[in-house]
XYZ file of C-alpha atoms in Angstrom:
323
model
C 0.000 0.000 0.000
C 0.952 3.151 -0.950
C 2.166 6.261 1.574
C -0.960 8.920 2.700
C -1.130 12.110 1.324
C 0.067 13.486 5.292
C 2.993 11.353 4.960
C 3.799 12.750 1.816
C 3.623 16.403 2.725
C 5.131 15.487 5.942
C 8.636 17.651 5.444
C 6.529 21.124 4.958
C 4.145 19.850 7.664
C 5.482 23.964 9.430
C 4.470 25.298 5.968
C 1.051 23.872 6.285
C 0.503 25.415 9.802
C 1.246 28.339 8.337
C -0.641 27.976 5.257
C -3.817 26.715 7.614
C -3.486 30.090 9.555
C -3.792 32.279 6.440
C -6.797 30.340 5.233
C -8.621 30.991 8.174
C -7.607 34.668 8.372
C -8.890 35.337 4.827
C -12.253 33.771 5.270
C -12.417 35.735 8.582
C -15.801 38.291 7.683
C -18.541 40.700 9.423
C -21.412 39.068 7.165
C -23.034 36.062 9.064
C -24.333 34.584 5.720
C -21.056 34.408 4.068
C -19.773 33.137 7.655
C -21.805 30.318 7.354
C -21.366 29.138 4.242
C -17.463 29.768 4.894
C -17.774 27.334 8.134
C -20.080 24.550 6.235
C -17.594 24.527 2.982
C -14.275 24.331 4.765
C -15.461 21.905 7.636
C -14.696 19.030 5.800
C -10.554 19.378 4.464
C -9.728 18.276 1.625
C -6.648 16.574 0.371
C -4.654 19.904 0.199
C -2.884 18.939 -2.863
C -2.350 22.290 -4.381
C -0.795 23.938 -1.318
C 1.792 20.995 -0.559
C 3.048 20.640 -3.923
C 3.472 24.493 -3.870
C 5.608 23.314 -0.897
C 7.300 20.613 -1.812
C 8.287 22.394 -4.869
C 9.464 25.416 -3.087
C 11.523 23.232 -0.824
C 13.116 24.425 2.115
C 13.426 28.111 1.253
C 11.205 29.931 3.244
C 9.065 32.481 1.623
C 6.295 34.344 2.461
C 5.114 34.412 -0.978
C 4.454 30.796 -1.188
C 2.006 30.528 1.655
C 0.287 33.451 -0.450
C 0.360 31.223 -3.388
C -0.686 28.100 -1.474
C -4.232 29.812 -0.195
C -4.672 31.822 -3.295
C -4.545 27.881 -5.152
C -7.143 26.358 -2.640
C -9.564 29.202 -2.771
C -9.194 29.097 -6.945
C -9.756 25.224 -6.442
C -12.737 25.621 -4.268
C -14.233 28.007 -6.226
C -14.126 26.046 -9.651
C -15.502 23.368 -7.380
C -18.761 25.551 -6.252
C -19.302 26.448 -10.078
C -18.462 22.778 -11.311
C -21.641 21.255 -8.687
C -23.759 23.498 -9.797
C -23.062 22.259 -13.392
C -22.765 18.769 -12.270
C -26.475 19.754 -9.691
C -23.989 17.670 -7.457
C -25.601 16.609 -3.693
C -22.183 16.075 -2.218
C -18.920 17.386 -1.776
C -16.190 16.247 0.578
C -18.371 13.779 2.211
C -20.752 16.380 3.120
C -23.472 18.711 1.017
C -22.585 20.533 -1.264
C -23.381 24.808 -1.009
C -25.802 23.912 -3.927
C -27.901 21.344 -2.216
C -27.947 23.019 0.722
C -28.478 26.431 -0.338
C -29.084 26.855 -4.197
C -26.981 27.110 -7.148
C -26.924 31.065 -7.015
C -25.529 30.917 -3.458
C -22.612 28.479 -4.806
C -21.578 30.643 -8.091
C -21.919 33.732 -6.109
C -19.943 32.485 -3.315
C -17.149 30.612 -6.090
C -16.931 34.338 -7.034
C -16.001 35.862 -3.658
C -13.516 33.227 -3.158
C -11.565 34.128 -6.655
C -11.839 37.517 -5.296
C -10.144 36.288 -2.565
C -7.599 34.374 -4.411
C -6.103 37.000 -6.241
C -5.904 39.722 -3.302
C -3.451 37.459 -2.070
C -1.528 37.234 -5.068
C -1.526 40.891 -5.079
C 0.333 40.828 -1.591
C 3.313 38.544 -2.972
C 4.153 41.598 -4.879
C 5.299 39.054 -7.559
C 4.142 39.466 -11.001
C 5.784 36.307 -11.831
C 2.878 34.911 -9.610
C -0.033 36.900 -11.000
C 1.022 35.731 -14.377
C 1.548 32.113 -13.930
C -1.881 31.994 -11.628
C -4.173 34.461 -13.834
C -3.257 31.823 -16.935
C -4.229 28.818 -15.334
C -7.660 30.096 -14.051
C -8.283 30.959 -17.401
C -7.419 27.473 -18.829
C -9.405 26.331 -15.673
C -12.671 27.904 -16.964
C -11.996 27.588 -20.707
C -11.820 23.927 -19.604
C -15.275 23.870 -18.186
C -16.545 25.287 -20.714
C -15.496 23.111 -23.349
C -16.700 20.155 -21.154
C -20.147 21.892 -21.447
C -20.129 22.132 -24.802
C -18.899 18.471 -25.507
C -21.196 16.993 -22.638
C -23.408 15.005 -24.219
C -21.428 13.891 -27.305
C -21.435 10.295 -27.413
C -18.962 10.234 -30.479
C -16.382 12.653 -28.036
C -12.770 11.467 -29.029
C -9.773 10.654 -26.269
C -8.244 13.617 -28.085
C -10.963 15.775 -26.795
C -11.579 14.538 -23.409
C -7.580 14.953 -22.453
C -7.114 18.394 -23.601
C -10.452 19.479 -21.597
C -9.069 17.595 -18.600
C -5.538 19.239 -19.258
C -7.154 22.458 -19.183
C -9.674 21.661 -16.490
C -7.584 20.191 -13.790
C -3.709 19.788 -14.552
C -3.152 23.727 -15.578
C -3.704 24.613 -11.692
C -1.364 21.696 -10.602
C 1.242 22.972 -13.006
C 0.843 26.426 -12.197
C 1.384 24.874 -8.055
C 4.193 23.046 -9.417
C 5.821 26.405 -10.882
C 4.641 28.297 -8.120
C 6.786 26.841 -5.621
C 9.548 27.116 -7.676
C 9.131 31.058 -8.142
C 8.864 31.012 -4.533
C 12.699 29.594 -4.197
C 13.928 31.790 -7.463
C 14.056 29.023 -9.924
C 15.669 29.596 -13.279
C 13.449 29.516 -16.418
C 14.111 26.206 -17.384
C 13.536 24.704 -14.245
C 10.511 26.473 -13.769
C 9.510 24.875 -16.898
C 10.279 21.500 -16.105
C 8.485 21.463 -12.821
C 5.336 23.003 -14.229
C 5.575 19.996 -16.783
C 5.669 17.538 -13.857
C 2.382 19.120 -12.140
C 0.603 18.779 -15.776
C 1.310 15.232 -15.901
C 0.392 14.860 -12.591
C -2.567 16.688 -12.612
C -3.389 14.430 -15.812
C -3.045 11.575 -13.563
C -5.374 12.193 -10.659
C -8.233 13.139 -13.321
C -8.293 10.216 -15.195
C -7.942 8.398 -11.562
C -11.079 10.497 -10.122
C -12.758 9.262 -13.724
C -12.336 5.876 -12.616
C -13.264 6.277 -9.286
C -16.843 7.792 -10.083
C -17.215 4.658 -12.055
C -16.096 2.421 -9.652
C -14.874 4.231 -6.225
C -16.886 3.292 -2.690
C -18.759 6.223 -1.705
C -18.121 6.219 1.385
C -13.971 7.134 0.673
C -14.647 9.544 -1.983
C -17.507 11.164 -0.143
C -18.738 11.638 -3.653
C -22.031 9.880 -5.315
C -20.986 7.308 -7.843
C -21.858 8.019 -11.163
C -22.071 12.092 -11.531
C -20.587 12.310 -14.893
C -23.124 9.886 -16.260
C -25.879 12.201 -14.942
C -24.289 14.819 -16.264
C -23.745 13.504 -19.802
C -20.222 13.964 -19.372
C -18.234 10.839 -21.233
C -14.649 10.501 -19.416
C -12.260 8.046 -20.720
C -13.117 4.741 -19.182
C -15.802 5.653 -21.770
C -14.859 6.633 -24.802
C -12.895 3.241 -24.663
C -15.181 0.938 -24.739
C -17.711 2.883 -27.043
C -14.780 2.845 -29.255
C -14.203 -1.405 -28.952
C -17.169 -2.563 -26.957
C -19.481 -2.771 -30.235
C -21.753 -0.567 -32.057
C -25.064 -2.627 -30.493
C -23.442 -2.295 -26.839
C -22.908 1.719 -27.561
C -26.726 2.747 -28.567
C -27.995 0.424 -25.498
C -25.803 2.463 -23.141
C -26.111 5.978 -24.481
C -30.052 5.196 -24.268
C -29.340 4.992 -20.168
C -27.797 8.277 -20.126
C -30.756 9.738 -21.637
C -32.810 8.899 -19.498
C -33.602 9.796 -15.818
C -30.923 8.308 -13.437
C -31.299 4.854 -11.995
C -28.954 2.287 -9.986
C -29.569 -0.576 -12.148
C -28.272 1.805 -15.495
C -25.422 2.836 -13.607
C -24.263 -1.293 -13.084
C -25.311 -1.510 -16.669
C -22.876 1.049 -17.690
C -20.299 -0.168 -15.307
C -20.581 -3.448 -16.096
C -20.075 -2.717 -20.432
C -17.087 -0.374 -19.258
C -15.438 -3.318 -17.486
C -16.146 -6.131 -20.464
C -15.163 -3.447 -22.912
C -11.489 -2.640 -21.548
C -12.069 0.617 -20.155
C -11.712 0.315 -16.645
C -8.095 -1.622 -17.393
C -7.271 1.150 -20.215
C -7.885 4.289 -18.436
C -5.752 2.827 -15.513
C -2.691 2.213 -17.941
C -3.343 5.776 -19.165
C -3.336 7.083 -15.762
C -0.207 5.405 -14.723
C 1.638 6.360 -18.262
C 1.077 10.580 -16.923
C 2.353 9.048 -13.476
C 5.242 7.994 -15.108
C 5.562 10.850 -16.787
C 6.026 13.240 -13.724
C 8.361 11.090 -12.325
C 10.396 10.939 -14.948
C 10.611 15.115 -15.367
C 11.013 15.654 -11.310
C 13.632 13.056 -11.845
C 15.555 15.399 -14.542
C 15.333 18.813 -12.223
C 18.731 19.675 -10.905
C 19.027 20.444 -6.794
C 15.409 19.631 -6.096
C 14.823 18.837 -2.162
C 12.321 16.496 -1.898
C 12.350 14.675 -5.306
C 11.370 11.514 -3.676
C 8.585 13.259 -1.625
C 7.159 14.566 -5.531
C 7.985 11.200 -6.714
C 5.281 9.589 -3.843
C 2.970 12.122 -4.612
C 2.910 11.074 -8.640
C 2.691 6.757 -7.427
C -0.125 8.409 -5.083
C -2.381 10.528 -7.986
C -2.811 6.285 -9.315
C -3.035 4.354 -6.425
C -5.307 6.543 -3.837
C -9.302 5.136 -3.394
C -10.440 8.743 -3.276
């Protein structure tokens, strides 16, 4: 069994204290609504994946700046996570409900708003236009992302081609842009800087294509996720394309037929089921561990990094984690 993601982060465990404190400070407000929905969204921590790879990546120098850059990185992430369950009209998030369930959907893009508000008066306080730059890019491949999932959602005949670059843009700009982050942070050349934002793309690339499978076949009760949201949504991930692409023309038009139709438990096993015979499950796993193998191998080429083998775990983790 692979290490946890605490182990992992475990030599900028200070870092994280640090970057903990400032969270809290920058949600701290004088409206009780936006209190609330501050205390119900950030009860439940997530995997902090953004901030320690900003971390790990930064090393030991110490800088301000990158405890900046690690909140400004969650509060982008948590924001494109309010807009995404309102496009998703996800019930659950983190193991608890989501700010659209338990409010409505204009409470969650309004508050995904305040929080990128947030984001970037931090990144304003780094003073480092370096920062600004690398950060204001991937938010905008973040939401040109989503909105090319929109428009392909619902496309049966989508193409791998498709599906990666959405999920390249989606998810693995922001864990570049932590990767290169961290390395501002410590005054990285140009070419390292490169190299390590190269290494977060593959690795974001990695966990997406993981969190693909595990909405497919994941146990609920370790994601804290419902099983199944990209079918509701229309949204054909990789597992999919797969076998539409091998698993027979007959199989295909029996299976798109479910996701037209209103959700039910015995569909979702029917889909499951044709992903499995088809090759899908098997080939999206040998995809995601290809993009693992990938980050490890450009980590492995950066010159004076201090906690290569810490980076290293964390790619071996994006493929092997159950949620």
């Amino acid at each position: 069994m692979g290490k946890s993601i605490d182990s992992i982060f475990s030599p900028v465990s200070d870092k994280i204290s640090k970057y903990e404190a400032l969270l809290k400070q920058s949600l701290v407000t004088d409206s009780p609504f936006i209190y609330d929905i501050t205390s119900h969204l950030f009860s439940r921590a997530g995997k902090g994946l953004r901030p320690g790879l900003i971390f790990l990546s930064a090393g030991r120098h110490e800088s301000s700046n990158a405890v900046y850059a690690a909140v400004a990185i969650e509060l982008i992430h948590v924001a494109t996570l309010l807009h995404d369950d309102v496009v998703d009209q996800s019930e659950m998030r983190r193991g608890i409900e989501s700010v659209n369930h338990r409010w409505n959907n204009l409470v969650s893009v309004l508050m995904g708003d305040y929080l990128f508000a947030k984001s970037f008066g931090l990144l304003v306080k780094s003073n480092s236009q370096k920062l600004l730059d690398i950060f204001s890019a991937a938010t905008e491949r973040v939401a040109t992302g989503e909105l090319n999932q929109v428009y392909f959602t619902g496309n049966f005949d989508l193409q791998e081609s498709d599906y990666l670059r959405v999920i390249s843009d989606k998810t693995a700009s922001l864990l570049g842009c932590a990767a290169e982050a961290g390395m501002i942070c410590r005054d990285g050349d140009s070419k390292t800087m490169e190299a390590m934002r190269k290494f977060g793309e593959y690795l974001g690339m990695a966990f997406q294509i993981t969190d693909d499978l595990l909405d497919l076949i994941g146990e609920p009760t370790k994601t804290g996720k419902q099983l199944g949201s990209d079918i509701r949504e229309g949204w054909v991930t990789l597992p999919l394309i797969y076998a539409f692409q091998n698993g027979g023309r007959g199989h295909k038009s029996e299976i798109v037929k479910f996701y037209k139709e209103p959700f039910a438990p015995e569909a979702f096993e029917s889909v499951v089921n044709f992903v499995k015979e088809s090759g899908g499950i098997e080939y999206a796993d040998m995809k995601a561990r290809a993009y693992s193998e990938m980050a490890k191998e450009a980590v492995a080429g950066i010159p004076g990094i201090d906690y290569r083998d810490y980076l290293i775990e964390l790619a071996d983790f994006a493929v092997t984690r159950e949620k």
